Tab-separated table of C-alpha atoms in Angstrom:
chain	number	residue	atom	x	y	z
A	2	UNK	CA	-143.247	-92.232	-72.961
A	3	UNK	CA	-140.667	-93.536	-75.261
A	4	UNK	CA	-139.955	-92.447	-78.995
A	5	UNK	CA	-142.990	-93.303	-81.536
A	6	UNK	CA	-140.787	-95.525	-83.434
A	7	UNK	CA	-137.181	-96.173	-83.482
A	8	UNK	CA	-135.157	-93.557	-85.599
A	9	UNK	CA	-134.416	-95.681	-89.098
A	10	UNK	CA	-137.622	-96.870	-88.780
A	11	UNK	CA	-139.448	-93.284	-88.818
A	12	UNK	CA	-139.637	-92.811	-92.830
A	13	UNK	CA	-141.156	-96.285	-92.924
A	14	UNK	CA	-143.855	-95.832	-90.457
A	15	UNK	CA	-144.395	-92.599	-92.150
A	16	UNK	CA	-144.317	-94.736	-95.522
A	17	UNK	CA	-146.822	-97.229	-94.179
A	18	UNK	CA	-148.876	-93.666	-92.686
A	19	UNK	CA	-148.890	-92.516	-96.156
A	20	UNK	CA	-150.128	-95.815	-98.108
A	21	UNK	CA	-152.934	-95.889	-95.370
A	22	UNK	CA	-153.996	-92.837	-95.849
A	23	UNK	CA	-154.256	-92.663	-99.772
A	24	UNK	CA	-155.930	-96.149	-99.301
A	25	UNK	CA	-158.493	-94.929	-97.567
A	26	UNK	CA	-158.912	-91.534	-99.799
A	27	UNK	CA	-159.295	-93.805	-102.674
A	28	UNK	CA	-161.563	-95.883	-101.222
A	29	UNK	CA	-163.910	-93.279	-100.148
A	30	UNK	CA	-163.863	-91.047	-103.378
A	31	UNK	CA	-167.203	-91.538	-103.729
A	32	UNK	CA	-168.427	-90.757	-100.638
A	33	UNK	CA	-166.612	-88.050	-99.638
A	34	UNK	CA	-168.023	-86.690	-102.827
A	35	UNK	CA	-171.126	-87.009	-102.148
A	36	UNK	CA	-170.683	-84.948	-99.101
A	37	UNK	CA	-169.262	-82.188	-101.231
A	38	UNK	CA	-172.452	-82.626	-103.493
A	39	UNK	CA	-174.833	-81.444	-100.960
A	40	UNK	CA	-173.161	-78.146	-100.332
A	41	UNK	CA	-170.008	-77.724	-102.363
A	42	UNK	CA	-169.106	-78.189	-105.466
A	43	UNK	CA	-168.962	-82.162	-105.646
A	44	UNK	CA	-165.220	-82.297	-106.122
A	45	UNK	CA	-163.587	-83.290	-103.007
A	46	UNK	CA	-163.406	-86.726	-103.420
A	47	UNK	CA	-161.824	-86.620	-106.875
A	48	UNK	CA	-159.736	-83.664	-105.604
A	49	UNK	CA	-157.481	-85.815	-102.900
A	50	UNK	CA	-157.953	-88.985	-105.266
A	51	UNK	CA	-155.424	-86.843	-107.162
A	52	UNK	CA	-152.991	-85.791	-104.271
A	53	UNK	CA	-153.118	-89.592	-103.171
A	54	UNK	CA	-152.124	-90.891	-106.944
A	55	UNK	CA	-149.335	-88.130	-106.513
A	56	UNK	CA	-148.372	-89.584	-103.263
A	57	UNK	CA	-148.220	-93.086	-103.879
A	58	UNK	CA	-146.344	-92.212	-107.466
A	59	UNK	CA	-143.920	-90.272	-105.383
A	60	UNK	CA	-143.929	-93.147	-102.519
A	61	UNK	CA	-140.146	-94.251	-103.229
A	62	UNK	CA	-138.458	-91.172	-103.547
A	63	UNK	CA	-140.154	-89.728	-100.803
A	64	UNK	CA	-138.802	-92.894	-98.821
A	65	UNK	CA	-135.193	-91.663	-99.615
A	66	UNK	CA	-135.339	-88.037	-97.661
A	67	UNK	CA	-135.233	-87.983	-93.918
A	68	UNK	CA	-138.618	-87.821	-91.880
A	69	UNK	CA	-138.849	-84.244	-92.210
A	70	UNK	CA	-137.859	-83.397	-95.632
A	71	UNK	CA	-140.397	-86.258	-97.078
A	72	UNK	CA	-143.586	-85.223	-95.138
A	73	UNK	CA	-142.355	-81.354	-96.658
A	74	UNK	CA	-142.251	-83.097	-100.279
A	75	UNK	CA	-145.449	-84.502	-99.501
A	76	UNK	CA	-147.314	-81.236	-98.647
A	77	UNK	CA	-145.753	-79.893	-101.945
A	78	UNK	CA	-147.179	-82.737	-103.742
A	79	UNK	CA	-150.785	-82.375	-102.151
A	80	UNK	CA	-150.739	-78.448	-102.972
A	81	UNK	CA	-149.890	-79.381	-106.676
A	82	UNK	CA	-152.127	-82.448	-107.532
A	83	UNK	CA	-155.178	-80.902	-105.448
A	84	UNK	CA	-157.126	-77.870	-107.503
A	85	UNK	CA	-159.306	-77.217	-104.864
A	86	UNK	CA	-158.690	-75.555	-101.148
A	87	UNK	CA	-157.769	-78.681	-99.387
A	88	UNK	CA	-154.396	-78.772	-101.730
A	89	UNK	CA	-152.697	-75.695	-99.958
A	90	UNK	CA	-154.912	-76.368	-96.619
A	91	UNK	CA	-153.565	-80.468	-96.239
A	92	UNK	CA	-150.802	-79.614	-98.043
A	93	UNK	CA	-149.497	-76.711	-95.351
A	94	UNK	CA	-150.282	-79.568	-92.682
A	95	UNK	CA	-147.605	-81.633	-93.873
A	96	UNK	CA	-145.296	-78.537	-94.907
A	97	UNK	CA	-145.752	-77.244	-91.367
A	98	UNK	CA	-144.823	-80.713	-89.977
A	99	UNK	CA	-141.980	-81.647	-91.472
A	100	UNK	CA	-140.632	-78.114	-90.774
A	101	UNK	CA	-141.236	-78.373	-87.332
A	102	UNK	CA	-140.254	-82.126	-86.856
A	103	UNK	CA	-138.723	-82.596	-83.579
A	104	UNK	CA	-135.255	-84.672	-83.539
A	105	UNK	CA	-136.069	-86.550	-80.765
A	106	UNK	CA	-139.733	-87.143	-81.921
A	107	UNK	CA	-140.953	-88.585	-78.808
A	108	UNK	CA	-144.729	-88.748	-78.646
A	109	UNK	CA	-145.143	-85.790	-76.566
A	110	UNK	CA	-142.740	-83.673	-79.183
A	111	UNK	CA	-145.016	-84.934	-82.271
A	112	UNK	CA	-148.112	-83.662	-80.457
A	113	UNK	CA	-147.064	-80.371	-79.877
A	114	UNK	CA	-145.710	-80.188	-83.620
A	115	UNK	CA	-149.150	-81.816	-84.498
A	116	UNK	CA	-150.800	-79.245	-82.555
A	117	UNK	CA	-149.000	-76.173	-83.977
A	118	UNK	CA	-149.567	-77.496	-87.897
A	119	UNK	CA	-153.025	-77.560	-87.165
A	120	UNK	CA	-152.931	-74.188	-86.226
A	121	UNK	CA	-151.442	-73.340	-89.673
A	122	UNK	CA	-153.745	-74.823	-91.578
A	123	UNK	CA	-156.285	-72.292	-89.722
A	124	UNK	CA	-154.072	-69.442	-90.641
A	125	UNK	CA	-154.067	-69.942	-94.258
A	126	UNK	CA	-157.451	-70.663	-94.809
A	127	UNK	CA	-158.543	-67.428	-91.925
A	128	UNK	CA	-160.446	-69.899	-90.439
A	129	UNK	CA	-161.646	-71.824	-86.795
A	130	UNK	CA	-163.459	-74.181	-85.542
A	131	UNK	CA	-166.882	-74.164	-85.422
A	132	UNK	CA	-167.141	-72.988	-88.783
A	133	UNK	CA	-168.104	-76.201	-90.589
A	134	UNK	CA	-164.403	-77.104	-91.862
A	135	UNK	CA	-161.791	-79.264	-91.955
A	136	UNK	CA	-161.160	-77.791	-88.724
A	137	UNK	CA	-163.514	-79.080	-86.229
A	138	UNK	CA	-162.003	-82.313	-86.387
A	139	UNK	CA	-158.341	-81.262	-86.896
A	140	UNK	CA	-157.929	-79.007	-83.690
A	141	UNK	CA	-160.035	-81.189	-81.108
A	142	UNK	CA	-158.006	-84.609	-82.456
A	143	UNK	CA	-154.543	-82.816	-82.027
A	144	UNK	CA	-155.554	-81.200	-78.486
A	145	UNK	CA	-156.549	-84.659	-77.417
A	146	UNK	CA	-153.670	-86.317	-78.480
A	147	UNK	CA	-151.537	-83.938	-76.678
A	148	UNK	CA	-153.486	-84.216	-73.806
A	149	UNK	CA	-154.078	-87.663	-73.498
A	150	UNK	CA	-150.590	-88.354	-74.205
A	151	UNK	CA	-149.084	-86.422	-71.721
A	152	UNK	CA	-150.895	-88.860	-68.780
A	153	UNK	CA	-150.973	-92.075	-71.025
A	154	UNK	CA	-149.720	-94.629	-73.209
A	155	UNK	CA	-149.804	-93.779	-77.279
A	156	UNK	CA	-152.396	-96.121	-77.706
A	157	UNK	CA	-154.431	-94.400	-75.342
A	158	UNK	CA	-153.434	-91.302	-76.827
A	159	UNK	CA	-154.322	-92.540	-80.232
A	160	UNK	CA	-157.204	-93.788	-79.447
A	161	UNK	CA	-158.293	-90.235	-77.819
A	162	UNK	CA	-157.485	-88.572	-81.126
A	163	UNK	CA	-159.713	-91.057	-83.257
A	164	UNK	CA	-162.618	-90.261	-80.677
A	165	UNK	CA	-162.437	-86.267	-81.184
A	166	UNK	CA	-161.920	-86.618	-84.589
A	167	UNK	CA	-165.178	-89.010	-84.819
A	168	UNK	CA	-167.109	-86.280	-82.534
A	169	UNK	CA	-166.089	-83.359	-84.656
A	170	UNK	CA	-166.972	-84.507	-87.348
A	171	UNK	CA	-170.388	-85.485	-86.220
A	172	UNK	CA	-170.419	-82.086	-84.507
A	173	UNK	CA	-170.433	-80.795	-88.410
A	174	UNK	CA	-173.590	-81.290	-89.298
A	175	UNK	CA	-175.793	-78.718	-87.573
A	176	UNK	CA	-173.076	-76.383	-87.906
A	177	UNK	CA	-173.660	-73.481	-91.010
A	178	UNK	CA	-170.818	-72.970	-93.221
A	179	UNK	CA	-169.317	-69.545	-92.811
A	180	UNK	CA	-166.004	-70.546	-95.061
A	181	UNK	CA	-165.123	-72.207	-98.015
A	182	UNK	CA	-167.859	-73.127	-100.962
A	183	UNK	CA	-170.658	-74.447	-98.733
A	184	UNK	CA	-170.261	-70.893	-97.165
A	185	UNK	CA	-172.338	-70.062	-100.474
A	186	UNK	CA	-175.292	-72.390	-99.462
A	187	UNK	CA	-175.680	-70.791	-96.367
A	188	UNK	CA	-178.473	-72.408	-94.196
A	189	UNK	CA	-178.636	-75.295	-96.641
A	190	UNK	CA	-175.388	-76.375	-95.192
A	191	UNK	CA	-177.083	-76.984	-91.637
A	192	UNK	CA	-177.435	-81.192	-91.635
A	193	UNK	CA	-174.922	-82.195	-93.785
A	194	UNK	CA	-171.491	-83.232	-92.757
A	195	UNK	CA	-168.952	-80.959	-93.608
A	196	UNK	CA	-166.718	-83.185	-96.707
A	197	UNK	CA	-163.350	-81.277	-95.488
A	198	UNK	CA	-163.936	-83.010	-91.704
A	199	UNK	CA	-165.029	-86.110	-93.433
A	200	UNK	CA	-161.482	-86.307	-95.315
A	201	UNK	CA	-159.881	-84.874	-92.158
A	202	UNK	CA	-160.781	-87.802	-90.031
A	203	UNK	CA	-160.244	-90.492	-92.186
A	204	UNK	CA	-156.890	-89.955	-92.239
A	205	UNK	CA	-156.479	-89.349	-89.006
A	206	UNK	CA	-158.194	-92.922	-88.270
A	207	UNK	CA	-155.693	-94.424	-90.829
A	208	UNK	CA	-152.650	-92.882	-89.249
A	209	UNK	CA	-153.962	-93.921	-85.753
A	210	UNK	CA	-154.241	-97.294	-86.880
A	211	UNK	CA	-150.947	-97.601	-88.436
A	212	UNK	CA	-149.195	-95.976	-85.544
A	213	UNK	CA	-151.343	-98.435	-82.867
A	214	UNK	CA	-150.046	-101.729	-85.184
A	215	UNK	CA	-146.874	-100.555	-84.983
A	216	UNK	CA	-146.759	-100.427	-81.274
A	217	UNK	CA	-149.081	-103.849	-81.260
A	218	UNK	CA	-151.909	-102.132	-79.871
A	219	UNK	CA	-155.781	-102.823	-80.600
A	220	UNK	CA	-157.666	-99.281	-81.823
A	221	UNK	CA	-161.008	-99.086	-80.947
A	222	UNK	CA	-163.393	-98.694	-84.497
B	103	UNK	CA	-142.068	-46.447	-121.689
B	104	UNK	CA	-142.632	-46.441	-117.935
B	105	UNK	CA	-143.378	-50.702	-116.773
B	106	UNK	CA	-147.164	-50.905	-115.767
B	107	UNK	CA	-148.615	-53.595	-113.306
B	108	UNK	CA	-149.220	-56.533	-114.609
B	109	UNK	CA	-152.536	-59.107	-113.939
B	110	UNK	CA	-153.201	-62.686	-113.584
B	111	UNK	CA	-156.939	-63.952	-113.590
B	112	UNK	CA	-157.378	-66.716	-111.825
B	113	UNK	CA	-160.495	-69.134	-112.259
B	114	UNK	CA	-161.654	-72.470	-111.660
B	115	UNK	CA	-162.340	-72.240	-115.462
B	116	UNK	CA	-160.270	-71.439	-118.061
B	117	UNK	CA	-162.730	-70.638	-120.104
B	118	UNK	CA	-163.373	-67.871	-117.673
B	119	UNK	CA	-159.715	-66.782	-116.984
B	120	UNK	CA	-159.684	-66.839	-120.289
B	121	UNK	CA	-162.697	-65.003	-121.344
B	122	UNK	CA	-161.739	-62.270	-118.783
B	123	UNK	CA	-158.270	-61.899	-119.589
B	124	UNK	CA	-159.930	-61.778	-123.744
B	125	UNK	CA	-161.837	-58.536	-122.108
B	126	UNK	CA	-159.113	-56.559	-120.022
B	127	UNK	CA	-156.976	-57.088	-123.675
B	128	UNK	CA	-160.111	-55.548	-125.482
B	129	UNK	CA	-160.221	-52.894	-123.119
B	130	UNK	CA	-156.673	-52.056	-122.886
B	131	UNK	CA	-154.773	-53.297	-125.886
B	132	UNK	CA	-150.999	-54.084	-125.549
B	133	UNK	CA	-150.458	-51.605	-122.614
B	134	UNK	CA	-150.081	-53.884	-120.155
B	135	UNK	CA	-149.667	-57.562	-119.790
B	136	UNK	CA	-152.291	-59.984	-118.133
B	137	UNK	CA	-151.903	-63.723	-118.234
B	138	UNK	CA	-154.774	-66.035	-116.875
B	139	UNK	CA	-154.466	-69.310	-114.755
B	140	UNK	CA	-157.645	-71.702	-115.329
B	141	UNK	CA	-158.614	-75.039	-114.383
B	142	UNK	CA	-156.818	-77.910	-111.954
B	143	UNK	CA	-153.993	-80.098	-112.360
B	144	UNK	CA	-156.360	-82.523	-114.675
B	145	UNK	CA	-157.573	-80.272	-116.808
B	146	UNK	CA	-161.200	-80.073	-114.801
B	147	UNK	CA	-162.859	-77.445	-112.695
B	148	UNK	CA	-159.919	-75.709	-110.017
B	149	UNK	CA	-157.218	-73.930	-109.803
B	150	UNK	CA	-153.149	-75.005	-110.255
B	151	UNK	CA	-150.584	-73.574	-107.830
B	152	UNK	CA	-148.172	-74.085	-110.628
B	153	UNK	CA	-150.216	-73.014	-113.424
B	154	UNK	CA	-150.883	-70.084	-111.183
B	155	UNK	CA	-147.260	-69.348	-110.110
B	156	UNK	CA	-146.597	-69.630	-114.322
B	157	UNK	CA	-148.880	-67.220	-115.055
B	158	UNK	CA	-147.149	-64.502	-112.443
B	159	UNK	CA	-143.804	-65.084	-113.903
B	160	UNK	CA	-145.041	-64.562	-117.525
B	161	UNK	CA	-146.408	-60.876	-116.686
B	162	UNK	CA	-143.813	-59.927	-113.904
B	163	UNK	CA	-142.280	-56.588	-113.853
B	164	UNK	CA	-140.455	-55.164	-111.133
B	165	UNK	CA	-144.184	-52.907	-111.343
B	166	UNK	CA	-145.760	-55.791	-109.510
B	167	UNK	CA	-148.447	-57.695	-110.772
B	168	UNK	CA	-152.217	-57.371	-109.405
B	169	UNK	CA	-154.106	-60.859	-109.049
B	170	UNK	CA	-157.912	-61.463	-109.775
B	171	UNK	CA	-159.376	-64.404	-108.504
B	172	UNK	CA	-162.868	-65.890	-108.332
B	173	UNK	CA	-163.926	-68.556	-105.621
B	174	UNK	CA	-162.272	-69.908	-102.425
B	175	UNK	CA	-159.509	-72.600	-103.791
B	176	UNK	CA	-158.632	-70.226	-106.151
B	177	UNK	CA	-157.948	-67.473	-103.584
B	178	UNK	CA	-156.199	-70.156	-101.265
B	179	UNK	CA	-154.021	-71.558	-104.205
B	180	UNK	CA	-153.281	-68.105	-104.629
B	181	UNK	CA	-151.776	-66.696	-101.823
B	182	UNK	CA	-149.604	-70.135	-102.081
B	183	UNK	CA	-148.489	-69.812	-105.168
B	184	UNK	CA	-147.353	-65.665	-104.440
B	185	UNK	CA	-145.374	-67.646	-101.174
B	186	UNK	CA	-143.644	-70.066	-103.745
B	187	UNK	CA	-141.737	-67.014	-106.121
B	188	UNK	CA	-138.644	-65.756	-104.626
B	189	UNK	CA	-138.863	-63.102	-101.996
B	190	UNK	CA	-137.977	-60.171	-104.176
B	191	UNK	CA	-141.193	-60.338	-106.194
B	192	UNK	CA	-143.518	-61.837	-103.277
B	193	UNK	CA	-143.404	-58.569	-101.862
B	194	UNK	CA	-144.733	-57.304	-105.250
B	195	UNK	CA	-148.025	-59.439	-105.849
B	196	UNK	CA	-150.866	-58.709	-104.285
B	197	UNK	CA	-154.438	-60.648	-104.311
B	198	UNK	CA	-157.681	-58.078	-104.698
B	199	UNK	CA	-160.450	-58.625	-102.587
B	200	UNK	CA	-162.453	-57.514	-105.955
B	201	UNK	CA	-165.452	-59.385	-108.096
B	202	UNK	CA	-163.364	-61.295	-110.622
B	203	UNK	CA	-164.426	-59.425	-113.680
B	204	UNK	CA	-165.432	-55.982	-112.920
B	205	UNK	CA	-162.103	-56.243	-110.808
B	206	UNK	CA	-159.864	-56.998	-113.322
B	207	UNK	CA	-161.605	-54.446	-116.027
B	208	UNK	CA	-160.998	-51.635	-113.412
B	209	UNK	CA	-157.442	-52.669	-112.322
B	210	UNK	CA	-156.428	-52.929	-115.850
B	211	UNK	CA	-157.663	-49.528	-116.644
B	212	UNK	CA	-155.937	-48.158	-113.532
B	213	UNK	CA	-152.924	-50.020	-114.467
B	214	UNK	CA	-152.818	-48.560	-118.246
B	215	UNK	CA	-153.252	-45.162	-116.814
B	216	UNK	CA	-149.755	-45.687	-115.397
B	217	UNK	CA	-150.890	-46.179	-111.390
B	218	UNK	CA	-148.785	-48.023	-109.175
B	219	UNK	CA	-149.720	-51.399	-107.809
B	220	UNK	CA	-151.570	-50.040	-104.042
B	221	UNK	CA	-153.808	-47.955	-106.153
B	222	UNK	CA	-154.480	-50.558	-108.545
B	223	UNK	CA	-155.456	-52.958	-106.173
B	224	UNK	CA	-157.200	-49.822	-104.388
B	225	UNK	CA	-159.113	-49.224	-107.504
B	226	UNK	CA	-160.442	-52.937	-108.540
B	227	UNK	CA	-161.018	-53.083	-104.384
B	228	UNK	CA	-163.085	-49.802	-104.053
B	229	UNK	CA	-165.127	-50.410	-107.536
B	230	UNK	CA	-168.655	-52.314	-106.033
B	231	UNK	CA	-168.218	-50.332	-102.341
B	232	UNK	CA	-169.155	-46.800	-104.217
């Protein structure tokens, strides 16, 4: 398993990461939304709509830092635009990442980093999975990265990760909320997808695909 | 005069924070400062890390300052904003587990009476439990 891109060309990957990712937030505003409408407060959608403006505004300057230092600028920016939860909880993601970046950022080295900033974003918001969050599609997409990655190509890795992210999320809805606001609704929360996964795997599913053009591969939809 | 603990309300209104923060003032005067941190980034419904980390800063006293929050992104932008001041006063902020306005009513009143910032927080904490 080689490097996931060659080193000058890390910031752009991550700039191409970061354009598909707010693309895809934007897109979706309205249904992610939704989502939050049923048993939260109706805000999430609007809420990252404002990190990704913040990203994209920021996009050049954050293509001027080294790897690490722009994906900790980014967090920053996500905890400041947000208003809601997912600010500090995406925003320690990308904090805990670029901290952690490995030097030689093979694909084996990202997915243990992966792993570990998922495991932040659990500390700061006391949570785990099964709890209806953000979470459930977080911690099984990074563990099956880093498994599948260890025996296979990245593609195959990638493609792993985009399939637990799809099943967590699905494995939302007959979960009941025990954190954040749809902890509030209580029972009403059973069969509704959780909005916080929702977000969680679209980007996940625009990194993947990003990452797999970049290595010329074909992702599975 | 001896510094008293300061408090921040934090809401995803500011016409709450700032309706609470109107009724610690009524209840204790100029005896110690509170500040108030309301709404997101846009102006809507949320909270600001920056507005929040602001608001700290304005009532800071080597005292420590006591912060009252209401729902989850407000508690979350919270506890980020305390790990964004310098080290020397993160030590001295604490978040109370307490109902936003009875909370912040009791701390004050604990606060004016001259208590330190554990019994403060002790005080808004234990109010609903007795």
């Amino acid at each position: 398993m080689g490097r996931m891109s060659p080193p000058d060309g890390d910031i752009a990957v991550f700039l191409h990461c970061l354009q598909a990712v707010c693309g895809e937030l934007l897109a979706n505003e309205a249904e992610l939304s939704a989502l939050d409408r049923a048993i939260g407060d109706g805000d999430h959608g609007a809420n990252l709509c404002r990190a990704a403006h913040a990203l994209l505004e920021a996009a050049d300057d954050l293509s001027s830092l080294p790897l690490p230092k722009a994906l900790e600028r980014a967090g920053m920016l996500v905890v400041t635009s947000v208003g809601g939860a997912s600010g500090p909880l995406y925003g320690t993601m990308l904090m805990a990442l670029g901290r952690a970046w490995p030097q030689d950022a093979t694909a084996g080295a990202v997915a243990d980093v992966l792993e570990q900033a998922m495991e932040a974003v659990g500390r700061r918001g006391r949570s785990t999975v099964g709890e209806k969050t953000m979470l459930d599609v977080l911690v099984p997409a990074a563990r099956a990265f880093r498994e599948s990655v260890a025996s296979g190509s990245l593609g195959a890795a990638l493609q792993a990760m985009v399939d637990a992210a799809d099943s967590g999320l699905a494995a939302t809805r007959p979960m009941r909320a025990t954190k954040g606001r749809a902890a509030y609704v209580g029972e009403r929360s059973i069969g509704h997808l959780d909005p916080g996964a929702a977000s969680a795997r679209l980007c996940l599913r625009a990194v993947a695909r990003v990452l797999c053009e970049s290595g010329s591969k074909e992702l599975r939809s | 005069m001896k510094t008293r603990v300061g408090l921040v309300i934090v809401s995803h209104s500011s016409d709450v924070a700032r309706g609470v923060a109107d009724m610690v003032r009524q209840m204790t005067g100029e005896e110690i400062a509170v500040a108030w941190a309301g709404g997101n980034p846009a102006g809507g419904l949320g909270t600001d890390v920056k507005k929040i980390v602001a608001a700290i800063e304005s009532v800071w006293s080597p005292a420590g300052v006591a912060v009252f929050v209401d729902l989850g992104g407000a508690e979350t932008n919270s506890e980020m904003a305390v790990e964004m001041l310098d080290a020397s006063k993160r030590e001295r902020v604490v978040i109370c587990n307490a109902p936003l306005v009875e909370g912040a009513i009791v701390g004050a009143a604990e606060a004016a009476s001259g208590s330190d910032l554990q019994h403060v927080r002790k005080a808004a904490e234990e109010f609903l439990r007795t």
